[in-house]
Coordinates of C-alpha atoms in Angstrom, one line a residue:
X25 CA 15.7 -10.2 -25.4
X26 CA 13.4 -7.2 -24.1
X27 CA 10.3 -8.4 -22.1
X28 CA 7.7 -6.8 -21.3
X29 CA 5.3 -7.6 -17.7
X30 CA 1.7 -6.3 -17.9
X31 CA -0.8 -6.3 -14.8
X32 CA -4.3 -6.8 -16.2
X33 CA -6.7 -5.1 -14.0
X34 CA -11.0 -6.2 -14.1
X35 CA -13.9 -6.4 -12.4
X36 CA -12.5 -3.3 -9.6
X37 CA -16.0 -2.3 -8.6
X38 CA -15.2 0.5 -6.1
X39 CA -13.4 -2.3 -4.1
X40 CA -10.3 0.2 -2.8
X41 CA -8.4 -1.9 -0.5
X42 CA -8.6 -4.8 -2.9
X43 CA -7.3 -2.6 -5.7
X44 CA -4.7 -1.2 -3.5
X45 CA -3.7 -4.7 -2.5
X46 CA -3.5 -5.5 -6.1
X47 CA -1.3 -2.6 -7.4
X48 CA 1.4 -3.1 -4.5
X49 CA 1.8 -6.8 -5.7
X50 CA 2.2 -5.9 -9.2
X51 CA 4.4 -3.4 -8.1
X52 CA 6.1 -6.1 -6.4
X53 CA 6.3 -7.8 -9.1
X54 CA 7.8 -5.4 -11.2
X55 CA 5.0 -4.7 -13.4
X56 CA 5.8 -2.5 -16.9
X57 CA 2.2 -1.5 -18.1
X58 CA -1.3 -2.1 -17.2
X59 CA -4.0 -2.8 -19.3
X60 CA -7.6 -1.7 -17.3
X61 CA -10.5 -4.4 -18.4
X62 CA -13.9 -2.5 -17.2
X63 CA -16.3 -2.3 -14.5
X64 CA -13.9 -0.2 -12.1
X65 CA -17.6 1.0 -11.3
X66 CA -20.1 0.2 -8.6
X67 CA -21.2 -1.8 -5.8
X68 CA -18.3 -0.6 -3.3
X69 CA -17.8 2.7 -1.9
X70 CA -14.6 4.1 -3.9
X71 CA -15.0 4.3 -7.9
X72 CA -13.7 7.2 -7.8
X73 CA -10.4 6.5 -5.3
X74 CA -10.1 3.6 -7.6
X75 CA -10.2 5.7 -10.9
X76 CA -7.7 7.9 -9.9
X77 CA -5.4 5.0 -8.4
X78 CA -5.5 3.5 -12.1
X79 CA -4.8 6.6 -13.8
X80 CA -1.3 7.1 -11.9
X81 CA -0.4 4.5 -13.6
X82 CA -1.6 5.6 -17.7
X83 CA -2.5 2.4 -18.3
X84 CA -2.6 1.1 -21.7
X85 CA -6.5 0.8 -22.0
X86 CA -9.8 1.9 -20.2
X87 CA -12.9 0.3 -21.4
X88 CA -16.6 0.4 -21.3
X89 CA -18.0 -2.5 -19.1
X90 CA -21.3 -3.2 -18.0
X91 CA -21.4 -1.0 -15.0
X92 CA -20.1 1.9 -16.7
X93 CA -22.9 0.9 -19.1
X94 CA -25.1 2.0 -16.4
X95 CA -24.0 5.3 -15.9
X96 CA -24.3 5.9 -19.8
X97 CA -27.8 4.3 -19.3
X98 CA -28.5 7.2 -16.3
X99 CA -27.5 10.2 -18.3
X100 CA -29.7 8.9 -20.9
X101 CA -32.5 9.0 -18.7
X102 CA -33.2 5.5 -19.4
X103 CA -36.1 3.9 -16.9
X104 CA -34.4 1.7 -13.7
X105 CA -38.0 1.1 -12.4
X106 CA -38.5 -2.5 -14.1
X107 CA -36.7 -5.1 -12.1
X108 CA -35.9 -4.6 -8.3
X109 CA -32.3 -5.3 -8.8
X110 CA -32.1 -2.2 -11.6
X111 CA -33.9 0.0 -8.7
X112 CA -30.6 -0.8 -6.5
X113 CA -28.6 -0.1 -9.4
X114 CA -30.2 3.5 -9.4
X115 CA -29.3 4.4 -6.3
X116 CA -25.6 3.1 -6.1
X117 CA -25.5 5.1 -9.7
X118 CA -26.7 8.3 -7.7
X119 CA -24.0 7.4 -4.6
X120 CA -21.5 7.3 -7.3
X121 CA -21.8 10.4 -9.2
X122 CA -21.9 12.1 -6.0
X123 CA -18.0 11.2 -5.6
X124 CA -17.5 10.7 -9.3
X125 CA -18.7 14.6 -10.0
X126 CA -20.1 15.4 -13.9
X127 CA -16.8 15.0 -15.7
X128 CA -15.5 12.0 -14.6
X129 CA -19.0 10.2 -14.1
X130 CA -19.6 11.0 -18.0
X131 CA -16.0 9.8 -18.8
X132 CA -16.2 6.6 -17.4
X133 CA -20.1 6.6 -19.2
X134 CA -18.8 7.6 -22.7
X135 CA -15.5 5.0 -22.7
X136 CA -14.9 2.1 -25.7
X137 CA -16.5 -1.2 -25.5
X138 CA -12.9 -2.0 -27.9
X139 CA -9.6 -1.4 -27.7
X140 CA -6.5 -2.6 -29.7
X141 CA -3.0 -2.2 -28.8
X142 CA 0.3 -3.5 -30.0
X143 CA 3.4 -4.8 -27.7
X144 CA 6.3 -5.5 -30.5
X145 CA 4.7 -7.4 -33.2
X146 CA 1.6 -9.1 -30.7
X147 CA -1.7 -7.3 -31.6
X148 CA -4.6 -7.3 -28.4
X149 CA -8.2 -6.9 -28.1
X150 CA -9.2 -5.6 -25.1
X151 CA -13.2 -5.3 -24.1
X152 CA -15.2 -6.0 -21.1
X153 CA -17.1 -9.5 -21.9
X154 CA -17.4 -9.7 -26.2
X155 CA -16.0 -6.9 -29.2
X156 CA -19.6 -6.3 -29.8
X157 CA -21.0 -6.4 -26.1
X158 CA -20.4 -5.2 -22.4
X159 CA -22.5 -7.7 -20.6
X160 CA -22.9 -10.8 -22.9
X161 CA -21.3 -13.4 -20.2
X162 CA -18.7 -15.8 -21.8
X163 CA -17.5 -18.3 -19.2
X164 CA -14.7 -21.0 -18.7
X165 CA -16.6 -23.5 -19.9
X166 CA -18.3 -21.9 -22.9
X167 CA -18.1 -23.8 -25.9
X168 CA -15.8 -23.3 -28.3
X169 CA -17.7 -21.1 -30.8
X170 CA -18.2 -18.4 -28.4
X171 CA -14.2 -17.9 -28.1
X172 CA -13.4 -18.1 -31.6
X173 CA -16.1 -15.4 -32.5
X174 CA -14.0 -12.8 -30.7
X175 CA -11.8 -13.3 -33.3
X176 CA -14.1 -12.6 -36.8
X177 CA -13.1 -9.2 -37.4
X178 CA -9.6 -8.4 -35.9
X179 CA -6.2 -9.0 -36.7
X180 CA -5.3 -9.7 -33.1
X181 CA -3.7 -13.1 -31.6
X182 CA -4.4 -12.4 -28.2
X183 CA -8.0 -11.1 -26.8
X184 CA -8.1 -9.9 -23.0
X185 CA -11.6 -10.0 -21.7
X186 CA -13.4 -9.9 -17.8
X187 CA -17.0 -9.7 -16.5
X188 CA -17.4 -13.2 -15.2
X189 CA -15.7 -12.9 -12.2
X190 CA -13.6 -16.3 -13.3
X191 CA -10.0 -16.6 -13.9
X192 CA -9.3 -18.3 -17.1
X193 CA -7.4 -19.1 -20.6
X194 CA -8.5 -20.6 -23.2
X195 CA -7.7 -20.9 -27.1
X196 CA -9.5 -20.6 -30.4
X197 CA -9.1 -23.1 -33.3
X198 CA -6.6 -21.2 -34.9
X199 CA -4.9 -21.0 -31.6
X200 CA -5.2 -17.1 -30.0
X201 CA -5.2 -16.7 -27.2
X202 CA -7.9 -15.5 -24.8
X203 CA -7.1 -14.2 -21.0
X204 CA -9.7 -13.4 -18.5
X205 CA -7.6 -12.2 -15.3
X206 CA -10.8 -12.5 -13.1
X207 CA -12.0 -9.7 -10.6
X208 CA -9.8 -7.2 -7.9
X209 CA -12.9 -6.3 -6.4
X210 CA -15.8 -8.9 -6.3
X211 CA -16.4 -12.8 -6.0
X212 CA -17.4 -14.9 -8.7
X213 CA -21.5 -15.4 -9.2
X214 CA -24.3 -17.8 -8.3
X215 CA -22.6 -20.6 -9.8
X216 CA -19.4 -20.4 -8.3
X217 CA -19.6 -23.2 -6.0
X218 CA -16.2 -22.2 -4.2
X219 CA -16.3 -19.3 -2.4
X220 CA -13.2 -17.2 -2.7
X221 CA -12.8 -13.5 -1.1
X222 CA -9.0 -12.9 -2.4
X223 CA -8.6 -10.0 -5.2
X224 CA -8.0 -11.5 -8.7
X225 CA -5.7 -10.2 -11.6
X226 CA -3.2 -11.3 -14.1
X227 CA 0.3 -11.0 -15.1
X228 CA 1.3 -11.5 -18.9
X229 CA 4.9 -11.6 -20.4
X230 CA 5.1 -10.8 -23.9
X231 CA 8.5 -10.1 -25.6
X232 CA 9.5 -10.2 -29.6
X233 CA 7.9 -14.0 -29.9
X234 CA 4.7 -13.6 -28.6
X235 CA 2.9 -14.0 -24.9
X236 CA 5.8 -15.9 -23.4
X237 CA 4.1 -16.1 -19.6
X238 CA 0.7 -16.0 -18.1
X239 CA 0.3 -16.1 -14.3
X240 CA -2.9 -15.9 -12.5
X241 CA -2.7 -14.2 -9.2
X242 CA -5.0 -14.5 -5.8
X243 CA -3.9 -11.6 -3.0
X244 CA -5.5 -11.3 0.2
X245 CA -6.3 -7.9 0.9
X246 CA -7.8 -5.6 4.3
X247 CA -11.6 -6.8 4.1
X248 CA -12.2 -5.6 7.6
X249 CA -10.9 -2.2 6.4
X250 CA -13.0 -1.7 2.9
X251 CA -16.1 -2.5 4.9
X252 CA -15.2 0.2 7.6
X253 CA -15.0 2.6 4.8
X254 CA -17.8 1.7 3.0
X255 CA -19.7 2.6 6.2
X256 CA -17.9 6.0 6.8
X257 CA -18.9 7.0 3.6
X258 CA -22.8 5.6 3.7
X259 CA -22.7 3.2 1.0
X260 CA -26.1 2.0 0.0
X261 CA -27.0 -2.0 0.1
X262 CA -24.1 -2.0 2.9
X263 CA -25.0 -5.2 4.5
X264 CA -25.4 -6.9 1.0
X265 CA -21.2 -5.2 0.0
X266 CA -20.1 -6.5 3.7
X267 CA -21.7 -10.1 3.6
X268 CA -20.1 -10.7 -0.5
X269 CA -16.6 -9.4 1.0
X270 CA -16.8 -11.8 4.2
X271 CA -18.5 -15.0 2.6
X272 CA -16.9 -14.8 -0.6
X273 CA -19.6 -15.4 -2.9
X274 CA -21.1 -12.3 -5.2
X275 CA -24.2 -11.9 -3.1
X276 CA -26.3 -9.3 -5.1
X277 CA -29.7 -11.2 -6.2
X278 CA -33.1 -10.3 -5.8
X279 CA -33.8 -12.4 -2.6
X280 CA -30.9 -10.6 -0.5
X281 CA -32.1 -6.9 -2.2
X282 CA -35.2 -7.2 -0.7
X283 CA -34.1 -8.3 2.5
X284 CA -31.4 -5.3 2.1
X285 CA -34.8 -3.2 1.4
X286 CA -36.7 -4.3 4.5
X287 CA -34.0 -4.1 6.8
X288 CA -33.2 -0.1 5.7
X289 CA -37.1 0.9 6.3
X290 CA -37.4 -0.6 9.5
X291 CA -34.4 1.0 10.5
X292 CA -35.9 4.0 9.5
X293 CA -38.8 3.4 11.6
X294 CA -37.1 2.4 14.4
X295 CA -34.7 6.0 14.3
X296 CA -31.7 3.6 13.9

């Protein structure tokens, strides 16, 4: 019976040598297809390295997530002055579009928050964190409601979601499936009490039946190198990206901004 393996890709975040580490694995392990989950955007230095990495490969979705979000929120001129974590957010926006240029900062700005595809007779939803939302947070351990709500308006058995930096499966009532393959590029958030700095993504196996396989993958990738380049190519909030990668644990709260903040203009004064 024909099989068919797809690599499900999240949570990238300009994070090249994770992605790269990723790819050659899937490769590896003879991936068919891709599927691309969102946020491919922001915090590292190489969105645009990673976009074009992902789009060798025609994958079978791009969607909106909350850090493409951003961009859309940029281009419509939309205020990043009220919270000292949305003034970061501005400038790693600017950094981006630098490398990004017009027309592939807007497409990334202007992609679905939805997709559906078909592999034989298994229907998918594919979307960032909700069908209705880029940044509404659905954990693990969510109750139950929350999972079978993805599933009020869609003919789909299987829903393939990201943002939460968690690996995960879970099931509705009426037994769909739901597959969060975790992140390539980032570590899990405040809550995460173990710390974990390998790249994240999933393999499925679906053939005429259904989802016959789903395997969770952890691959240890250069971190040394992807801070190296982040500093050749003057990523803002550097010592915040570097810390995250080495410690494992997503690192990008208030507390450390501001320390990121103070550390830059004394630098400045000092001519460092």
């Amino acid at each position: 019976m024909e099989r068919v393996r797809i690599a499900i890709i999240s949570d990238v975040h300009g994070n090249v040598e994770a992605l790269k580490a990723v790819l050659q694995d899937a490769a590896n392990e003879k991936a068919d297809k891709y599927i691309a989950v969102g946020d491919i955007a922001l915090k590292g230095p190489g969105t645009d390295i990673c976009l074009a990495l992902l789009e060798e490969l025609s994958p079978l979705t791009f969607v909106l997530g909350n850090h493409e979000q951003v961009y859309k929120d940029f281009l419509d001129g939309k205020s990043f002055d009220h919270s000292i974590k949305r003034q970061m957010i501005k400038q790693l926006v600017e950094y981006d579009y630098l490398f990004l240029g017009e027309e592939k900062f807007r497409y990334l700005a202007t992609l679905p928050k939805k997709v559906s595809i078909q592999i034989f007779d298994t229907k998918i939803d594919v979307f960032h964190a909700m069908p209705n939302s880029v940044s509404f947070p659905i954990y693990p351990t969510q109750e139950q409601m929350y999972f079978d709500e993805m599933f009020m308006q869609t003919e789909a058995s299987v829903a393939i979601n990201g943002h939460v930096h968690r690996q995960s499966l879970r099931r509705t009532e009426d037994d769909q499936l739901i597959i969060n393959p975790g992140s390539v590029g980032l570590p899990g958030g405040k809550n995460s009490r173990k710390k974990d700095n390998l790249a994240q993504y999933a393999l499925i196996d679906i053939d005429e039946t259904g989802v016959v396989d789903v395997h969770f993958k952890k691959v240890a990738y250069d971190i040394e190198a992807e801070i190296a380049f982040a500093r050749k190519r003057g990523l803002p909030f550097i010592d915040i990206y570097e810390e995250t990668l080495r410690k494992g644990q997503y690192l990008y709260i208030d507390s450390q901004i501001e320390r990121s903040i103070r550390k830059s203009k004394e630098d400045n004064q000092n001519g460092v």
